[in-house]
Amino acid sequence: MFKRLINFSVRLVQKYLPEPFIFAIILSLIAFVVAIPICKQSPLEVVEHWGDGVWSLLAFAMQMALVLVCGATLAASPSIKAFISRLASIPKTPISAIAIVTLVSALACWINWGFGLIVGVIFAKEIAKKVKNVDYRLLIASSYSGFVVWHAGLSGSIPLTMATPGEALSSATKGILTSPIPISNTVLNYHNILIVCLCIVALVVVNSLMHPKGEKVISIDPQLLMEEKEVKDSVSENKTPAERMENSKLLSIIISCLGLGYLVYKIGFKDGSFDLNSVIMLFLFLGIILHKTPLRYVKAFSKSASSAAGILLQFPFYAGIMGIITGVGESGICLGTVISNACISISNPVTYPLLTFLCAAVLNMFVPSGGGHWAIQAPIMFAAGADLGVDPGLTGTSIAWGDAWTNLIQPFWALPALAIAKLNAKDIMGFCLIDLLITGVIISLGLVLWAM
């Protein structure tokens, strides 16, 4: 029965899930058509909201492109490749390979989503070179499935925003939260930790059980995954000053010490935060020092840059969708408010976190951004939660889980993994759909029990 469900899910996605860029276009058109009658806005108003939003996420798009390219370039350094290769030698069977990839990816994503997203797929790709008869599609899907716990982890943008004091917190929640909510009430709350642990265990078990048998296994020739042999720098015997600088290990060491030194200062003495910019900085300067010379790093970086094409293309479209969702016309109504209010209208103190979670899950299909969710839902959901007597830590965590959950079938965040693995979204989303159903049950029950 379970195998039939998996096969049906895989066939369904293969047949109906378009290329991620087409998916973004379809979601844009749906948001446009729905906003006109529901928000009582004219087509021109909706077009204006869309156009105003298209370029609103350029900074975040650059961050995402850099975390992907810098992470892939770091992983391409000889020492990191050797370490990952040794770690990838641990599993000996396809089932153990799927299990360890899922576990490593999930734990890494809980610590930091940018780090986990890149490390998981690179680790999976290396395992594919070593373990015979492992299904490559499921291996990459398993590395991506761990991403579902990111927003309930240490780098979750909503829990961290709630824990940061200042005017920004109060204004975003319309004065409902006047003091910060510590992460002990959100990320480190035992209810949340229990949900995270159950989700990880379930993913390890379910992903392992999904591995096909016999001729249904779609493996990949390890030779296709092998990187090109490192080409030694070609420098004439009589080095010019420019060639000396290009191949100077000292320059790499100096600039890397500068960058890593600032990172230590920032985390240890300045503000103690390890955010997305910190991840990029860590990837960047570790990569420079491990590639040894500036010229080698430039070559490796250039080779990795093409993997960011999907992110650079699609981010403006999702930013435009967010503009439609948050745009308020003369009617004074925005689509995000309508969706949130629909959940509130049928809620009570026990069901409110669950419905908040489901509301965020729906919005995430159109606005796959934690910051976008905060802007749309915080003013509405925290006010309604306060009226119902719901703990604000639970309200915020419910939004965070909803934002993360439907990433399993929203191909946008899979783009970095797919670019590195050289697969299409339809290759992995059938397996991720099963993970969505399993983790959805766990998260829903966990939030209801937390509210009781």
Tab-separated table of C-alpha atoms in Angstrom:
chain	number	residue	atom	x	y	z
A	1	MET	CA	0.000	0.000	0.000
A	2	PHE	CA	2.780	2.414	0.970
A	3	LYS	CA	4.758	1.606	-2.186
A	4	ARG	CA	1.663	2.207	-4.338
A	5	LEU	CA	1.170	5.577	-2.642
A	6	ILE	CA	4.788	6.506	-3.359
A	7	ASN	CA	4.531	5.443	-6.999
A	8	PHE	CA	1.295	7.398	-7.407
A	9	SER	CA	2.894	10.492	-5.838
A	10	VAL	CA	5.952	10.276	-8.083
A	11	ARG	CA	3.836	9.812	-11.228
A	12	LEU	CA	1.510	12.655	-10.219
A	13	VAL	CA	4.377	15.112	-9.804
A	14	GLN	CA	6.161	13.929	-12.934
A	15	LYS	CA	3.014	14.536	-14.959
A	16	TYR	CA	1.671	17.791	-13.529
A	17	LEU	CA	4.521	19.743	-11.866
A	18	PRO	CA	6.012	22.161	-14.407
A	19	GLU	CA	9.507	23.606	-14.418
A	20	PRO	CA	9.902	25.935	-11.362
A	21	PHE	CA	9.903	29.078	-13.506
A	22	ILE	CA	6.557	28.076	-15.045
A	23	PHE	CA	5.293	27.372	-11.525
A	24	ALA	CA	6.221	30.936	-10.518
A	25	ILE	CA	4.380	32.361	-13.534
A	26	ILE	CA	1.247	30.315	-12.780
A	27	LEU	CA	1.254	31.446	-9.130
A	28	SER	CA	1.616	35.061	-10.290
A	29	LEU	CA	-1.439	34.730	-12.527
A	30	ILE	CA	-3.472	33.020	-9.782
A	31	ALA	CA	-2.635	35.787	-7.299
A	32	PHE	CA	-3.562	38.412	-9.910
A	33	VAL	CA	-6.929	36.838	-10.750
A	34	VAL	CA	-7.897	36.154	-7.121
A	35	ALA	CA	-6.941	39.607	-5.791
A	36	ILE	CA	-9.285	41.514	-8.122
A	37	PRO	CA	-12.676	40.205	-6.850
A	38	ILE	CA	-11.704	39.304	-3.265
A	39	CYS	CA	-9.845	42.543	-2.475
A	40	LYS	CA	-12.155	44.641	-4.664
A	41	GLN	CA	-9.188	46.056	-6.540
A	42	SER	CA	-9.049	47.096	-10.165
A	43	PRO	CA	-6.722	45.252	-12.559
A	44	LEU	CA	-4.573	48.383	-12.735
A	45	GLU	CA	-4.194	48.452	-8.933
A	46	VAL	CA	-3.124	44.819	-8.859
A	47	VAL	CA	-0.655	45.392	-11.687
A	48	GLU	CA	0.760	48.338	-9.755
A	49	HIS	CA	1.181	46.230	-6.583
A	50	TRP	CA	2.884	43.528	-8.636
A	51	GLY	CA	5.230	45.954	-10.379
A	52	ASP	CA	6.114	47.746	-7.133
A	53	GLY	CA	6.976	44.421	-5.546
A	54	VAL	CA	9.084	42.906	-8.343
A	55	TRP	CA	12.323	44.541	-7.203
A	56	SER	CA	11.634	44.575	-3.463
A	57	LEU	CA	13.730	41.482	-2.683
A	58	LEU	CA	16.907	42.280	-4.591
A	59	ALA	CA	19.065	42.267	-1.452
A	60	PHE	CA	17.684	38.902	-0.349
A	61	ALA	CA	18.071	37.509	-3.871
A	62	MET	CA	21.735	38.479	-3.787
A	63	GLN	CA	22.120	36.808	-0.393
A	64	MET	CA	20.575	33.600	-1.681
A	65	ALA	CA	22.758	33.584	-4.794
A	66	LEU	CA	25.881	34.146	-2.707
A	67	VAL	CA	25.076	31.484	-0.122
A	68	LEU	CA	24.667	28.988	-2.946
A	69	VAL	CA	27.733	29.962	-4.981
A	70	CYS	CA	30.050	30.521	-1.997
A	71	GLY	CA	28.875	27.276	-0.390
A	72	ALA	CA	29.455	25.280	-3.562
A	73	THR	CA	32.865	26.916	-4.062
A	74	LEU	CA	33.884	26.078	-0.494
A	75	ALA	CA	32.820	22.464	-0.984
A	76	ALA	CA	34.964	22.330	-4.146
A	77	SER	CA	38.161	23.021	-2.195
A	78	PRO	CA	40.479	19.987	-1.979
A	79	SER	CA	40.402	19.659	1.824
A	80	ILE	CA	36.607	19.947	2.111
A	81	LYS	CA	36.100	17.473	-0.727
A	82	ALA	CA	38.403	15.035	1.054
A	83	PHE	CA	36.497	15.409	4.348
A	84	ILE	CA	33.082	14.968	2.739
A	85	SER	CA	34.433	11.972	0.840
A	86	ARG	CA	35.543	10.291	4.076
A	87	LEU	CA	32.180	11.031	5.716
A	88	ALA	CA	30.371	9.670	2.677
A	89	SER	CA	32.216	6.386	3.102
A	90	ILE	CA	30.256	5.583	6.281
A	91	PRO	CA	27.027	4.239	4.704
A	92	LYS	CA	27.418	0.924	2.896
A	93	THR	CA	23.863	0.248	1.699
A	94	PRO	CA	21.246	2.365	-0.116
A	95	ILE	CA	18.975	2.431	2.961
A	96	SER	CA	21.739	3.595	5.304
A	97	ALA	CA	22.756	6.198	2.717
A	98	ILE	CA	19.239	7.651	2.627
A	99	ALA	CA	19.004	7.612	6.440
A	100	ILE	CA	22.311	9.374	7.096
A	101	VAL	CA	21.724	12.021	4.419
A	102	THR	CA	18.311	12.822	5.908
A	103	LEU	CA	19.683	13.033	9.444
A	104	VAL	CA	22.722	15.160	8.587
A	105	SER	CA	20.674	17.522	6.424
A	106	ALA	CA	17.928	17.999	9.024
A	107	LEU	CA	20.343	18.660	11.879
A	108	ALA	CA	22.365	21.082	9.748
A	109	CYS	CA	19.195	22.946	8.662
A	110	TRP	CA	18.032	23.210	12.282
A	111	ILE	CA	21.365	24.829	13.163
A	112	ASN	CA	21.381	27.137	10.130
A	113	TRP	CA	19.158	26.853	7.077
A	114	GLY	CA	21.642	28.243	4.550
A	115	PHE	CA	24.399	25.961	5.779
A	116	GLY	CA	22.146	22.897	5.873
A	117	LEU	CA	20.637	23.465	2.444
A	118	ILE	CA	24.045	23.442	0.754
A	119	VAL	CA	25.869	20.904	2.917
A	120	GLY	CA	23.040	18.369	2.678
A	121	VAL	CA	22.986	18.157	-1.117
A	122	ILE	CA	26.780	18.180	-1.454
A	123	PHE	CA	26.968	15.324	1.052
A	124	ALA	CA	24.239	13.444	-0.854
A	125	LYS	CA	26.032	13.931	-4.147
A	126	GLU	CA	29.246	12.525	-2.690
A	127	ILE	CA	27.430	9.495	-1.291
A	128	ALA	CA	25.984	8.815	-4.750
A	129	LYS	CA	29.540	8.320	-5.986
A	130	LYS	CA	30.264	5.651	-3.382
A	131	VAL	CA	27.087	3.661	-2.652
A	132	LYS	CA	25.938	1.369	-5.431
A	133	ASN	CA	22.264	1.073	-6.406
A	134	VAL	CA	21.104	4.038	-4.334
A	135	ASP	CA	18.244	5.964	-5.962
A	136	TYR	CA	19.730	9.348	-6.835
A	137	ARG	CA	16.368	11.134	-6.942
A	138	LEU	CA	15.429	9.979	-3.445
A	139	LEU	CA	18.919	10.764	-2.158
A	140	ILE	CA	18.606	14.415	-3.220
A	141	ALA	CA	14.974	14.561	-2.021
A	142	SER	CA	16.152	13.283	1.370
A	143	SER	CA	18.818	15.965	1.570
A	144	TYR	CA	16.159	18.599	0.844
A	145	SER	CA	13.495	17.136	3.158
A	146	GLY	CA	15.479	18.167	6.243
A	147	PHE	CA	14.793	21.787	5.285
A	148	VAL	CA	11.316	21.424	6.806
A	149	VAL	CA	12.695	22.034	10.330
A	150	TRP	CA	14.659	25.191	9.538
A	151	HIS	CA	12.146	27.762	10.784
A	152	ALA	CA	11.799	25.913	14.074
A	153	GLY	CA	15.581	26.061	14.471
A	154	LEU	CA	18.323	28.400	15.591
A	155	SER	CA	18.276	30.463	12.367
A	156	GLY	CA	14.488	30.837	12.132
A	157	SER	CA	13.797	34.419	11.082
A	158	ILE	CA	10.451	34.788	12.890
A	159	PRO	CA	11.612	33.427	16.294
A	160	LEU	CA	14.762	35.567	16.075
A	161	THR	CA	12.746	38.660	15.125
A	162	MET	CA	10.454	38.050	18.095
A	163	ALA	CA	13.486	37.762	20.378
A	164	THR	CA	15.012	41.054	19.206
A	165	PRO	CA	13.971	44.107	21.278
A	166	GLY	CA	13.233	47.439	19.667
A	167	GLU	CA	10.672	49.563	17.910
A	168	ALA	CA	10.658	47.234	14.893
A	169	LEU	CA	9.093	44.452	16.962
A	170	SER	CA	6.366	46.630	18.429
A	171	SER	CA	5.481	48.339	15.150
A	172	ALA	CA	5.347	45.068	13.193
A	173	THR	CA	2.862	43.593	15.660
A	174	LYS	CA	0.865	46.845	16.039
A	175	GLY	CA	1.897	47.209	19.677
A	176	ILE	CA	0.830	43.683	20.713
A	177	LEU	CA	4.424	42.645	21.441
A	178	THR	CA	6.045	45.450	23.395
A	179	SER	CA	8.783	43.241	24.836
A	180	PRO	CA	10.780	40.481	23.134
A	181	ILE	CA	9.811	36.805	23.311
A	182	PRO	CA	12.947	34.781	24.196
A	183	ILE	CA	13.768	31.731	22.098
A	184	SER	CA	13.216	29.630	25.230
A	185	ASN	CA	9.503	30.237	24.538
A	186	THR	CA	9.754	29.362	20.854
A	187	VAL	CA	12.697	27.442	19.374
A	188	LEU	CA	13.859	25.912	22.662
A	189	ASN	CA	10.395	25.300	24.090
A	190	TYR	CA	10.098	21.573	24.817
A	191	HIS	CA	6.936	21.321	22.679
A	192	ASN	CA	8.803	22.704	19.670
A	193	ILE	CA	11.851	20.500	20.300
A	194	LEU	CA	9.570	17.461	20.515
A	195	ILE	CA	7.942	18.338	17.153
A	196	VAL	CA	11.368	18.821	15.573
A	197	CYS	CA	12.674	15.490	16.899
A	198	LEU	CA	9.578	13.588	15.787
A	199	CYS	CA	9.753	15.163	12.328
A	200	ILE	CA	13.422	14.214	11.928
A	201	VAL	CA	12.838	10.646	13.092
A	202	ALA	CA	9.823	10.333	10.795
A	203	LEU	CA	11.781	11.675	7.817
A	204	VAL	CA	14.641	9.242	8.415
A	205	VAL	CA	12.234	6.293	8.619
A	206	VAL	CA	9.904	7.306	5.790
A	207	ASN	CA	12.682	8.281	3.386
A	208	SER	CA	14.398	4.956	4.035
A	209	LEU	CA	11.167	3.050	3.421
A	210	MET	CA	10.581	4.922	0.160
A	211	HIS	CA	13.704	3.529	-1.465
A	212	PRO	CA	12.616	1.532	-4.530
A	213	LYS	CA	13.808	-1.971	-5.266
A	214	GLY	CA	15.279	-3.727	-8.247
A	215	GLU	CA	14.831	-2.203	-11.662
A	216	LYS	CA	12.782	0.702	-10.301
A	217	VAL	CA	15.938	2.216	-8.781
A	218	ILE	CA	17.140	5.208	-10.781
A	219	SER	CA	20.792	5.513	-9.895
A	220	ILE	CA	23.403	7.609	-11.607
A	221	ASP	CA	26.732	6.744	-13.113
A	222	PRO	CA	29.296	7.899	-10.515
A	223	GLN	CA	31.528	9.066	-13.339
A	224	LEU	CA	28.963	11.736	-14.197
A	225	LEU	CA	29.320	13.165	-10.699
A	226	MET	CA	33.082	13.241	-10.695
A	227	GLU	CA	34.553	16.721	-10.702
A	228	GLU	CA	37.180	17.695	-13.179
A	229	LYS	CA	40.694	17.110	-11.956
A	230	GLU	CA	42.259	20.161	-10.450
A	231	VAL	CA	44.266	22.038	-13.014
A	232	LYS	CA	47.502	23.371	-11.649
A	233	ASP	CA	48.142	27.028	-12.172
A	234	SER	CA	50.115	27.709	-15.288
A	235	VAL	CA	52.680	30.346	-14.531
A	236	SER	CA	55.771	31.179	-16.484
A	237	GLU	CA	59.152	30.741	-14.876
A	238	ASN	CA	59.704	34.457	-14.943
A	239	LYS	CA	56.613	35.490	-13.033
A	240	THR	CA	55.244	38.938	-13.652
A	241	PRO	CA	54.119	41.012	-10.654
A	242	ALA	CA	50.500	40.341	-11.663
A	243	GLU	CA	51.074	36.572	-11.755
A	244	ARG	CA	52.757	36.653	-8.364
A	245	MET	CA	49.731	38.393	-6.851
A	246	GLU	CA	47.267	36.042	-8.552
A	247	ASN	CA	49.063	33.024	-7.101
A	248	SER	CA	49.977	34.511	-3.731
A	249	LYS	CA	48.986	32.333	-0.780
A	250	LEU	CA	49.872	35.228	1.507
A	251	LEU	CA	47.188	37.477	-0.018
A	252	SER	CA	44.573	34.753	0.497
A	253	ILE	CA	45.636	34.291	4.112
A	254	ILE	CA	45.608	38.006	4.897
A	255	ILE	CA	42.165	38.740	3.429
A	256	SER	CA	40.693	35.570	4.957
A	257	CYS	CA	42.043	36.451	8.399
A	258	LEU	CA	40.453	39.882	8.014
A	259	GLY	CA	37.041	38.437	7.116
A	260	LEU	CA	37.058	35.602	9.637
A	261	GLY	CA	38.398	37.930	12.327
A	262	TYR	CA	35.440	40.256	11.819
A	263	LEU	CA	33.077	37.279	11.991
A	264	VAL	CA	34.544	36.208	15.347
A	265	TYR	CA	34.207	39.772	16.624
A	266	LYS	CA	30.612	40.053	15.409
A	267	ILE	CA	29.478	36.782	16.957
A	268	GLY	CA	31.558	36.865	20.110
A	269	PHE	CA	31.576	40.524	21.067
A	270	LYS	CA	29.272	42.678	18.920
A	271	ASP	CA	25.749	41.245	18.696
A	272	GLY	CA	26.131	37.476	19.055
A	273	SER	CA	24.077	36.773	15.928
A	274	PHE	CA	24.889	34.199	13.268
A	275	ASP	CA	22.594	35.277	10.464
A	276	LEU	CA	22.536	34.640	6.725
A	277	ASN	CA	25.221	37.256	6.092
A	278	SER	CA	27.420	35.475	8.631
A	279	VAL	CA	26.948	32.188	6.767
A	280	ILE	CA	27.932	33.822	3.477
A	281	MET	CA	30.986	35.434	5.070
A	282	LEU	CA	32.046	32.114	6.595
A	283	PHE	CA	31.659	30.296	3.260
A	284	LEU	CA	33.458	33.063	1.360
A	285	PHE	CA	36.598	33.438	3.459
A	286	LEU	CA	36.988	29.776	4.339
A	287	GLY	CA	36.756	29.093	0.618
A	288	ILE	CA	39.447	31.647	-0.209
A	289	ILE	CA	41.886	30.272	2.344
A	290	LEU	CA	41.207	26.622	1.482
A	291	HIS	CA	41.656	27.198	-2.257
A	292	LYS	CA	45.057	28.645	-1.280
A	293	THR	CA	45.459	31.268	-4.018
A	294	PRO	CA	43.160	34.042	-5.287
A	295	LEU	CA	43.336	32.723	-8.859
A	296	ARG	CA	42.200	29.224	-7.892
A	297	TYR	CA	39.293	30.679	-5.919
A	298	VAL	CA	38.213	32.858	-8.845
A	299	LYS	CA	38.199	29.838	-11.175
A	300	ALA	CA	36.203	27.697	-8.724
A	301	PHE	CA	33.763	30.554	-8.012
A	302	SER	CA	33.167	31.141	-11.727
A	303	LYS	CA	32.434	27.450	-12.216
A	304	SER	CA	29.859	27.498	-9.377
A	305	ALA	CA	28.156	30.742	-10.429
A	306	SER	CA	25.943	29.174	-13.094
A	307	SER	CA	24.068	27.238	-10.382
A	308	ALA	CA	22.508	30.508	-9.159
A	309	ALA	CA	20.645	31.146	-12.433
A	310	GLY	CA	17.289	29.825	-11.182
A	311	ILE	CA	17.349	32.014	-8.076
A	312	LEU	CA	18.239	35.164	-9.975
A	313	LEU	CA	15.478	34.536	-12.517
A	314	GLN	CA	12.651	33.612	-10.158
A	315	PHE	CA	13.138	35.910	-7.181
A	316	PRO	CA	11.632	38.986	-8.914
A	317	PHE	CA	8.488	36.993	-9.737
A	318	TYR	CA	7.976	35.863	-6.140
A	319	ALA	CA	8.644	39.418	-4.983
A	320	GLY	CA	5.911	40.524	-7.373
A	321	ILE	CA	3.523	37.934	-5.920
A	322	MET	CA	4.319	39.253	-2.447
A	323	GLY	CA	3.471	42.731	-3.714
A	324	ILE	CA	0.020	41.474	-4.786
A	325	ILE	CA	-0.537	39.637	-1.486
A	326	THR	CA	0.353	42.678	0.633
A	327	GLY	CA	-0.928	45.416	-1.690
A	328	VAL	CA	-3.791	47.562	-0.399
A	329	GLY	CA	-5.919	49.468	-2.894
A	330	GLU	CA	-8.706	52.002	-2.394
A	331	SER	CA	-10.831	49.256	-0.829
A	332	GLY	CA	-8.381	49.041	2.085
A	333	ILE	CA	-8.193	45.237	1.746
A	334	CYS	CA	-5.186	43.087	0.946
A	335	LEU	CA	-5.198	39.406	0.034
A	336	GLY	CA	-2.951	38.419	2.934
A	337	THR	CA	-5.396	39.971	5.401
A	338	VAL	CA	-8.334	38.130	3.816
A	339	ILE	CA	-6.594	34.750	4.137
A	340	SER	CA	-5.539	35.413	7.729
A	341	ASN	CA	-8.977	36.661	8.770
A	342	ALA	CA	-10.589	33.564	7.262
A	343	CYS	CA	-8.522	31.423	9.635
A	344	ILE	CA	-9.277	33.642	12.610
A	345	SER	CA	-13.030	33.571	12.033
A	346	ILE	CA	-13.283	29.823	12.721
A	347	SER	CA	-10.729	29.621	15.525
A	348	ASN	CA	-10.838	28.981	19.265
A	349	PRO	CA	-7.889	28.978	21.701
A	350	VAL	CA	-7.086	25.319	20.965
A	351	THR	CA	-7.501	25.322	17.172
A	352	TYR	CA	-6.002	28.781	16.626
A	353	PRO	CA	-2.332	27.624	16.384
A	354	LEU	CA	-3.315	24.860	13.961
A	355	LEU	CA	-5.275	27.219	11.713
A	356	THR	CA	-2.478	29.803	11.922
A	357	PHE	CA	-0.082	27.092	10.783
A	358	LEU	CA	-2.338	26.114	7.849
A	359	CYS	CA	-2.867	29.753	6.888
A	360	ALA	CA	0.902	30.316	6.798
A	361	ALA	CA	1.299	27.116	4.775
A	362	VAL	CA	-1.089	28.414	2.099
A	363	LEU	CA	0.593	31.824	1.998
A	364	ASN	CA	4.002	30.177	1.693
A	365	MET	CA	3.051	28.763	-1.703
A	366	PHE	CA	2.767	32.347	-2.964
A	367	VAL	CA	5.306	34.082	-0.687
A	368	PRO	CA	8.147	31.639	0.118
A	369	SER	CA	9.876	34.039	2.496
A	370	GLY	CA	9.943	34.139	6.291
A	371	GLY	CA	10.265	37.922	6.215
A	372	GLY	CA	7.276	38.121	3.896
A	373	HIS	CA	5.188	36.023	6.286
A	374	TRP	CA	6.142	38.241	9.194
A	375	ALA	CA	5.086	41.375	7.301
A	376	ILE	CA	1.751	39.871	6.247
A	377	GLN	CA	0.677	37.891	9.306
A	378	ALA	CA	2.276	39.479	12.376
A	379	PRO	CA	-0.096	42.476	12.666
A	380	ILE	CA	-3.178	40.260	12.285
A	381	MET	CA	-2.327	36.952	13.932
A	382	PHE	CA	-0.759	38.329	17.102
A	383	ALA	CA	-3.743	40.626	17.717
A	384	ALA	CA	-6.209	37.764	17.248
A	385	GLY	CA	-4.053	35.452	19.362
A	386	ALA	CA	-4.007	37.994	22.177
A	387	ASP	CA	-7.812	38.265	22.080
A	388	LEU	CA	-8.077	34.464	22.344
A	389	GLY	CA	-5.484	34.276	25.115
A	390	VAL	CA	-2.979	32.288	23.030
A	391	ASP	CA	0.681	32.472	24.058
A	392	PRO	CA	2.437	34.793	21.561
A	393	GLY	CA	5.390	32.391	21.439
A	394	LEU	CA	3.029	29.687	20.188
A	395	THR	CA	1.466	32.040	17.631
A	396	GLY	CA	4.863	32.973	16.209
A	397	THR	CA	6.038	29.359	16.150
A	398	SER	CA	2.856	28.299	14.334
A	399	ILE	CA	3.521	30.886	11.609
A	400	ALA	CA	7.126	29.690	11.363
A	401	TRP	CA	6.139	26.028	10.985
A	402	GLY	CA	3.598	26.908	8.281
A	403	ASP	CA	6.227	28.871	6.387
A	404	ALA	CA	8.623	25.889	6.468
A	405	TRP	CA	6.181	23.016	5.919
A	406	THR	CA	4.985	23.670	2.369
A	407	ASN	CA	8.558	24.288	1.231
A	408	LEU	CA	8.490	20.526	0.703
A	409	ILE	CA	6.277	21.023	-2.371
A	410	GLN	CA	7.120	24.637	-3.222
A	411	PRO	CA	10.062	24.152	-5.630
A	412	PHE	CA	11.550	27.597	-5.061
A	413	TRP	CA	13.752	26.699	-2.092
A	414	ALA	CA	14.816	23.454	-3.755
A	415	LEU	CA	16.560	25.424	-6.516
A	416	PRO	CA	19.995	25.492	-4.818
A	417	ALA	CA	19.891	21.738	-4.201
A	418	LEU	CA	18.637	21.011	-7.709
A	419	ALA	CA	21.305	23.216	-9.279
A	420	ILE	CA	24.091	21.377	-7.484
A	421	ALA	CA	22.542	17.939	-8.073
A	422	LYS	CA	21.695	18.747	-11.725
A	423	LEU	CA	18.110	17.497	-11.374
A	424	ASN	CA	14.661	18.948	-12.073
A	425	ALA	CA	12.044	19.717	-9.418
A	426	LYS	CA	9.768	16.935	-10.688
A	427	ASP	CA	12.555	14.411	-10.002
A	428	ILE	CA	12.324	14.896	-6.220
A	429	MET	CA	8.938	16.454	-5.428
A	430	GLY	CA	7.031	13.161	-5.607
A	431	PHE	CA	9.027	11.884	-2.620
A	432	CYS	CA	8.744	15.268	-0.880
A	433	LEU	CA	4.945	15.094	-1.197
A	434	ILE	CA	4.953	11.962	0.997
A	435	ASP	CA	7.202	13.765	3.495
A	436	LEU	CA	4.745	16.678	3.457
A	437	LEU	CA	1.842	14.440	4.491
A	438	ILE	CA	3.783	12.699	7.273
A	439	THR	CA	5.309	15.832	8.800
A	440	GLY	CA	2.008	17.711	8.442
A	441	VAL	CA	0.303	15.248	10.772
A	442	ILE	CA	3.123	15.514	13.329
A	443	ILE	CA	3.237	19.319	13.278
A	444	SER	CA	-0.558	19.682	13.465
A	445	LEU	CA	-0.882	17.324	16.456
A	446	GLY	CA	2.088	18.954	18.148
A	447	LEU	CA	0.642	22.458	17.873
A	448	VAL	CA	-2.779	21.353	19.129
A	449	LEU	CA	-1.223	19.603	22.146
A	450	TRP	CA	0.903	22.689	22.822
A	451	ALA	CA	-2.254	24.836	22.890
A	452	MET	CA	-4.175	22.564	25.262
